[in-house]
Amino acid sequence: MSNLRKALDGLDWSGWLGAGIVGLIVLAAIFAPLIAPYDPLALNIEDRLAAPDAAHWLGTDQGGRDVLSRIIFGARASLLVGIGAVLIGALIGVSAGIVAAYKGGFGEQIVMRIVDGVASIPLLVWAIAIVGILGVGPLPLGPLLLPNEVKIVVLVGCLFSPVFARVTYAVAKRIAGADYVRARFLQGASHWQIVIGDVLPNCLSPIIVQGTLLVAIGIVIEASISFVGLGVQPPQPSWGTMLSEARSAIYSGEWWLPVFPGLAISLTVIGFNLLGDAVRELFDPRSEARTLVA
C-alpha cells in the first residue's frame, strides 16, 4: 500500500486533473436527480431560448428546457455507452485473445484474422453503419427486447473487442510460451489454472490502460451516433442530441446551445485521456511512477 501511495504521489498534475474531471462527471451522472436544478424534460415555452442568467446558468433550449440540467442527465448516456461498452468489449476480446494465444493452431489464425478484418475499418464507421441498418427502435433478441441505448452499448462493446483481443493476444502469447508456464503444466496444473493464475494476471495492466482510453472513444461514438439521430432519442437528454438540435442556433445567435454540450464532451474526453495516460505511466515499467512501485 505504501509503494502504491508513492507511485500515485509520483504522477504529474495532468493525471490528477484527469482523475478530477472524470470523478466530477461520474458523480454528476450518479447524483443527477439531486444536482440538476430542473427537470431535464420539462417544457417551459415562456423561457425558451433564454440566455444564461441567474435562473438558468447555461440558458435554455428551444423548448425552454434548462441546458445545465440536460447536460447533467446527458452524462448518464455517455458514461453508460463508454463504460458499458468497455466492459463488454473486454469480456469478449480478452477471452478471444487468451484462447487464440494459448491454444494456437488453426483457431488462432481464424480469430486473429477476424480481429484484423474488423479493426481495419474505423469504429465510428462500423457503429453508424450497423445502427443505421438495425434502426433506432428496440432490438428483438429471442425472448428479450433490447432498448436502443442497451443495443448501442452492446454494439460498441462488440466493436471494442478486437482492440482488447489484439492487446491481450500480444501479451498472452509471450506468457504462454514462458518456461515457468511449461513447468506449471508439467507439475500437473490444468489449462484453466494456468490461464487464470498465470496468463490473465499478466494481461491486466495493458487491458486496464486500453480500457481507460477506450471509454473516451465510446463517449465520442455515442455523441456522434446521437448527433445523426441514431442514438439516444429525444426528448431524452444526450450531449450528441443536444448538439444536433443546436445546429441552427449557430447562425441565430443562441451560442450557448452548441457551446456547452460541446464543452461537456470535450472535457470528458480530455479527462479520460489524461487519466488513461496516468494509468499507462503507473503500469509502464520504464516510468518513474512504476519504478517507485517496484
PDB file of N, CA and C in Angstrom, residues 15 29 45 60 63 99 128 177 191 207 220 245 263 268 276 278:
ATOM      1  N   GLY A  15      -2.347  13.850 -14.592  1.00  0.00           N
ATOM      2  CA  GLY A  15      -3.062  12.656 -14.160  1.00  0.00           C
ATOM      3  C   GLY A  15      -4.107  12.973 -13.104  1.00  0.00           C
ATOM      4  N   ALA A  29     -23.315  12.227 -12.940  1.00  0.00           N
ATOM      5  CA  ALA A  29     -24.215  11.251 -13.561  1.00  0.00           C
ATOM      6  C   ALA A  29     -24.962  10.441 -12.497  1.00  0.00           C
ATOM      7  N   ILE A  45     -42.293  27.056 -22.421  1.00  0.00           N
ATOM      8  CA  ILE A  45     -42.232  27.890 -23.619  1.00  0.00           C
ATOM      9  C   ILE A  45     -41.939  29.348 -23.290  1.00  0.00           C
ATOM     10  N   THR A  60     -31.461  28.213 -21.746  1.00  0.00           N
ATOM     11  CA  THR A  60     -32.490  27.220 -22.067  1.00  0.00           C
ATOM     12  C   THR A  60     -32.482  26.946 -23.566  1.00  0.00           C
ATOM     13  N   GLY A  63     -37.193  24.464 -26.366  1.00  0.00           N
ATOM     14  CA  GLY A  63     -38.403  24.124 -25.619  1.00  0.00           C
ATOM     15  C   GLY A  63     -38.439  24.714 -24.231  1.00  0.00           C
ATOM     16  N   VAL A  99      -7.569 -17.243 -25.614  1.00  0.00           N
ATOM     17  CA  VAL A  99      -7.790 -18.540 -26.265  1.00  0.00           C
ATOM     18  C   VAL A  99      -6.912 -18.671 -27.503  1.00  0.00           C
ATOM     19  N   ILE A 128     -21.998   3.610 -37.019  1.00  0.00           N
ATOM     20  CA  ILE A 128     -23.070   4.296 -37.754  1.00  0.00           C
ATOM     21  C   ILE A 128     -23.713   3.350 -38.762  1.00  0.00           C
ATOM     22  N   GLY A 177       4.203 -19.032 -23.709  1.00  0.00           N
ATOM     23  CA  GLY A 177       5.412 -19.755 -24.121  1.00  0.00           C
ATOM     24  C   GLY A 177       6.550 -19.679 -23.130  1.00  0.00           C
ATOM     25  N   HIS A 191      -5.109 -26.507 -17.635  1.00  0.00           N
ATOM     26  CA  HIS A 191      -5.091 -25.352 -18.532  1.00  0.00           C
ATOM     27  C   HIS A 191      -5.835 -24.176 -17.902  1.00  0.00           C
ATOM     28  N   ILE A 207      -4.633  -4.201 -20.403  1.00  0.00           N
ATOM     29  CA  ILE A 207      -6.088  -4.197 -20.566  1.00  0.00           C
ATOM     30  C   ILE A 207      -6.684  -2.993 -19.862  1.00  0.00           C
ATOM     31  N   VAL A 220     -17.307   9.546 -27.539  1.00  0.00           N
ATOM     32  CA  VAL A 220     -17.350  10.228 -28.830  1.00  0.00           C
ATOM     33  C   VAL A 220     -18.267   9.489 -29.797  1.00  0.00           C
ATOM     34  N   GLU A 245     -29.596  19.315 -32.134  1.00  0.00           N
ATOM     35  CA  GLU A 245     -30.696  20.266 -32.050  1.00  0.00           C
ATOM     36  C   GLU A 245     -30.213  21.713 -32.107  1.00  0.00           C
ATOM     37  N   LEU A 263     -18.545  21.548 -24.918  1.00  0.00           N
ATOM     38  CA  LEU A 263     -17.555  21.596 -23.841  1.00  0.00           C
ATOM     39  C   LEU A 263     -17.653  20.367 -22.949  1.00  0.00           C
ATOM     40  N   THR A 268     -14.882  15.814 -20.937  1.00  0.00           N
ATOM     41  CA  THR A 268     -14.950  14.414 -20.517  1.00  0.00           C
ATOM     42  C   THR A 268     -13.925  13.572 -21.260  1.00  0.00           C
ATOM     43  N   GLY A 276      -6.123   8.014 -18.643  1.00  0.00           N
ATOM     44  CA  GLY A 276      -5.521   6.863 -19.307  1.00  0.00           C
ATOM     45  C   GLY A 276      -4.010   6.990 -19.412  1.00  0.00           C
ATOM     46  N   ALA A 278      -2.135   8.629 -17.343  1.00  0.00           N
ATOM     47  CA  ALA A 278      -1.613   8.446 -15.990  1.00  0.00           C
ATOM     48  C   ALA A 278      -1.584   6.965 -15.610  1.00  0.00           C
TER      49      ALA A 278
END
